GROMACS .gro file of C-alpha atoms in nm:
model
  136
    1MET     CA    1  -3.823  -2.332  -4.798
    2LEU     CA    2  -3.882  -2.497  -4.461
    3LYS     CA    3  -3.974  -2.864  -4.453
    4ILE     CA    4  -4.064  -3.123  -4.192
    5GLY     CA    5  -3.754  -3.226  -3.999
    6ASP     CA    6  -3.567  -2.894  -4.037
    7GLU     CA    7  -3.392  -2.812  -3.711
    8TYR     CA    8  -3.230  -2.521  -3.528
    9ARG     CA    9  -3.003  -2.550  -3.221
   10HIS     CA   10  -2.906  -2.279  -2.973
   11LYS     CA   11  -2.679  -2.310  -2.668
   12PHE     CA   12  -2.750  -2.088  -2.368
   13SER     CA   13  -2.716  -2.047  -1.992
   14TYR     CA   14  -2.850  -1.820  -1.719
   15THR     CA   15  -2.674  -1.646  -1.431
   16GLN     CA   16  -2.816  -1.594  -1.083
   17GLN     CA   17  -2.856  -1.228  -1.177
   18ASP     CA   18  -3.076  -1.336  -1.472
   19VAL     CA   19  -3.288  -1.539  -1.227
   20ASN     CA   20  -3.309  -1.248  -0.983
   21ASP     CA   21  -3.412  -1.013  -1.265
   22TYR     CA   22  -3.679  -1.259  -1.382
   23ALA     CA   23  -3.809  -1.291  -1.025
   24ARG     CA   24  -3.837  -0.912  -1.001
   25VAL     CA   25  -4.011  -0.871  -1.337
   26SER     CA   26  -4.244  -1.173  -1.306
   27GLY     CA   27  -4.320  -1.134  -0.936
   28ASP     CA   28  -4.229  -1.500  -0.875
   29THR     CA   29  -4.005  -1.460  -0.572
   30ASN     CA   30  -4.021  -1.823  -0.461
   31PRO     CA   31  -3.717  -1.871  -0.234
   32LEU     CA   32  -3.616  -2.182  -0.435
   33HIS     CA   33  -3.510  -1.940  -0.709
   34ILE     CA   34  -3.352  -1.650  -0.522
   35ASP     CA   35  -3.254  -1.749  -0.167
   36GLU     CA   36  -2.926  -1.940  -0.151
   37GLN     CA   37  -3.006  -2.102   0.186
   38ALA     CA   38  -3.351  -2.214   0.072
   39GLY     CA   39  -3.190  -2.365  -0.237
   40LYS     CA   40  -2.932  -2.553  -0.029
   41GLU     CA   41  -3.202  -2.691   0.200
   42SER     CA   42  -3.427  -2.797  -0.090
   43MET     CA   43  -3.446  -3.136  -0.255
   44PHE     CA   44  -3.232  -2.988  -0.536
   45GLY     CA   45  -2.943  -2.886  -0.309
   46ARG     CA   46  -2.922  -2.543  -0.473
   47ASN     CA   47  -3.138  -2.280  -0.637
   48ILE     CA   48  -3.331  -2.373  -0.950
   49ILE     CA   49  -3.421  -2.133  -1.228
   50HIS     CA   50  -3.785  -2.050  -1.299
   51GLY     CA   51  -3.944  -2.297  -1.538
   52PHE     CA   52  -4.074  -2.020  -1.761
   53LEU     CA   53  -3.731  -1.856  -1.768
   54GLY     CA   54  -3.585  -2.183  -1.897
   55ALA     CA   55  -3.860  -2.212  -2.158
   56SER     CA   56  -3.820  -1.847  -2.262
   57VAL     CA   57  -3.533  -1.959  -2.485
   58PHE     CA   58  -3.799  -2.056  -2.739
   59THR     CA   59  -3.927  -1.698  -2.759
   60LYS     CA   60  -3.567  -1.586  -2.812
   61ILE     CA   61  -3.523  -1.835  -3.097
   62PHE     CA   62  -3.852  -1.753  -3.268
   63GLY     CA   63  -3.832  -1.380  -3.197
   64SER     CA   64  -3.468  -1.318  -3.290
   65LEU     CA   65  -3.282  -1.615  -3.437
   66TRP     CA   66  -3.498  -1.839  -3.662
   67TYR     CA   67  -3.703  -1.682  -3.944
   68ALA     CA   68  -3.787  -1.415  -3.688
   69ASP     CA   69  -3.925  -1.141  -3.910
   70GLY     CA   70  -4.302  -1.175  -3.900
   71HIS     CA   71  -4.336  -1.453  -3.640
   72ILE     CA   72  -4.659  -1.460  -3.442
   73TYR     CA   73  -4.670  -1.705  -3.150
   74MET     CA   74  -5.003  -1.890  -3.162
   75SER     CA   75  -4.958  -2.149  -2.883
   76GLN     CA   76  -4.703  -2.324  -2.663
   77ASN     CA   77  -4.742  -2.645  -2.461
   78ILE     CA   78  -4.465  -2.715  -2.210
   79LYS     CA   79  -4.361  -3.003  -1.984
   80TRP     CA   80  -4.077  -2.951  -1.737
   81LEU     CA   81  -3.892  -3.279  -1.701
   82LYS     CA   82  -3.593  -3.186  -1.482
   83PRO     CA   83  -3.483  -2.878  -1.289
   84MET     CA   84  -3.248  -2.629  -1.451
   85PHE     CA   85  -2.969  -2.442  -1.274
   86THR     CA   86  -2.767  -2.126  -1.318
   87ASP     CA   87  -2.422  -2.125  -1.479
   88GLN     CA   88  -2.490  -2.451  -1.660
   89GLU     CA   89  -2.493  -2.488  -2.037
   90TYR     CA   90  -2.813  -2.598  -2.208
   91GLU     CA   91  -2.907  -2.651  -2.570
   92ALA     CA   92  -3.248  -2.573  -2.716
   93VAL     CA   93  -3.352  -2.770  -3.024
   94ILE     CA   94  -3.651  -2.679  -3.236
   95THR     CA   95  -3.769  -2.908  -3.516
   96VAL     CA   96  -4.036  -2.851  -3.779
   97LYS     CA   97  -4.305  -3.107  -3.697
   98GLU     CA   98  -4.608  -3.008  -3.908
   99ILE     CA   99  -4.667  -2.751  -4.180
  100PHE     CA  100  -5.002  -2.586  -4.253
  101ALA     CA  101  -4.912  -2.408  -4.577
  102ASP     CA  102  -5.261  -2.270  -4.639
  103LYS     CA  103  -5.254  -2.089  -4.301
  104ASN     CA  104  -4.881  -1.994  -4.300
  105ARG     CA  105  -4.833  -2.192  -3.978
  106ILE     CA  106  -4.584  -2.445  -3.846
  107ILE     CA  107  -4.592  -2.667  -3.540
  108TYR     CA  108  -4.248  -2.709  -3.387
  109ASP     CA  109  -4.120  -2.973  -3.151
  110CYS     CA  110  -3.922  -2.779  -2.887
  111LYS     CA  111  -3.672  -2.938  -2.649
  112VAL     CA  112  -3.404  -2.830  -2.402
  113PHE     CA  113  -3.111  -3.051  -2.305
  114ASP     CA  114  -2.848  -3.021  -2.034
  115VAL     CA  115  -2.528  -3.021  -2.241
  116ALA     CA  116  -2.311  -3.190  -1.974
  117SER     CA  117  -2.545  -3.481  -1.895
  118GLY     CA  118  -2.749  -3.501  -2.214
  119ASP     CA  119  -3.067  -3.507  -2.003
  120GLN     CA  120  -3.375  -3.346  -2.151
  121THR     CA  121  -3.511  -3.074  -1.921
  122ILE     CA  122  -3.802  -2.938  -2.126
  123ALA     CA  123  -4.038  -3.099  -2.379
  124ALA     CA  124  -4.266  -2.860  -2.564
  125GLU     CA  125  -4.457  -2.788  -2.879
  126ALA     CA  126  -4.521  -2.448  -3.036
  127MET     CA  127  -4.737  -2.323  -3.319
  128LEU     CA  128  -4.621  -2.014  -3.504
  129MET     CA  129  -4.763  -1.815  -3.790
  130ASN     CA  130  -4.548  -1.616  -4.031
  131LYS     CA  131  -4.715  -1.466  -4.336
  132LYS     CA  132  -4.384  -1.318  -4.453
  133GLN     CA  133  -4.169  -1.629  -4.441
  134TYR     CA  134  -4.396  -1.936  -4.420
  135VAL     CA  135  -4.496  -1.920  -4.784
  136TRP     CA  136  -4.493  -2.237  -4.993
   0.00000   0.00000   0.00000
């Protein structure tokens, strides 16, 4: 039975090929993501990954790793705090924040951290419904 404060952690990284594939599928071909020279000349000194690619780790967690069977994504609020880069390890942390037992819904606090520096790169909140598994 899930309760407030329960947590799940998942380490992940993206390659430049992942970024290129995301650019192709999403249509976001901003040179900051896919052009090495543009990345070098940017304020970041190298290419950055797409913000929504970085935040897509939450859909992976909720869709495949954490009580996945029956999850319906209701909402997601996201703040990007720092850029994310390829070939760098990150850790996503989701924490049960609020439970709405009568509606089979949970609000999760969702964060991403750069493992090497400890810096938080994403702050988010998600509401999910699960009539199969969110039963109290």
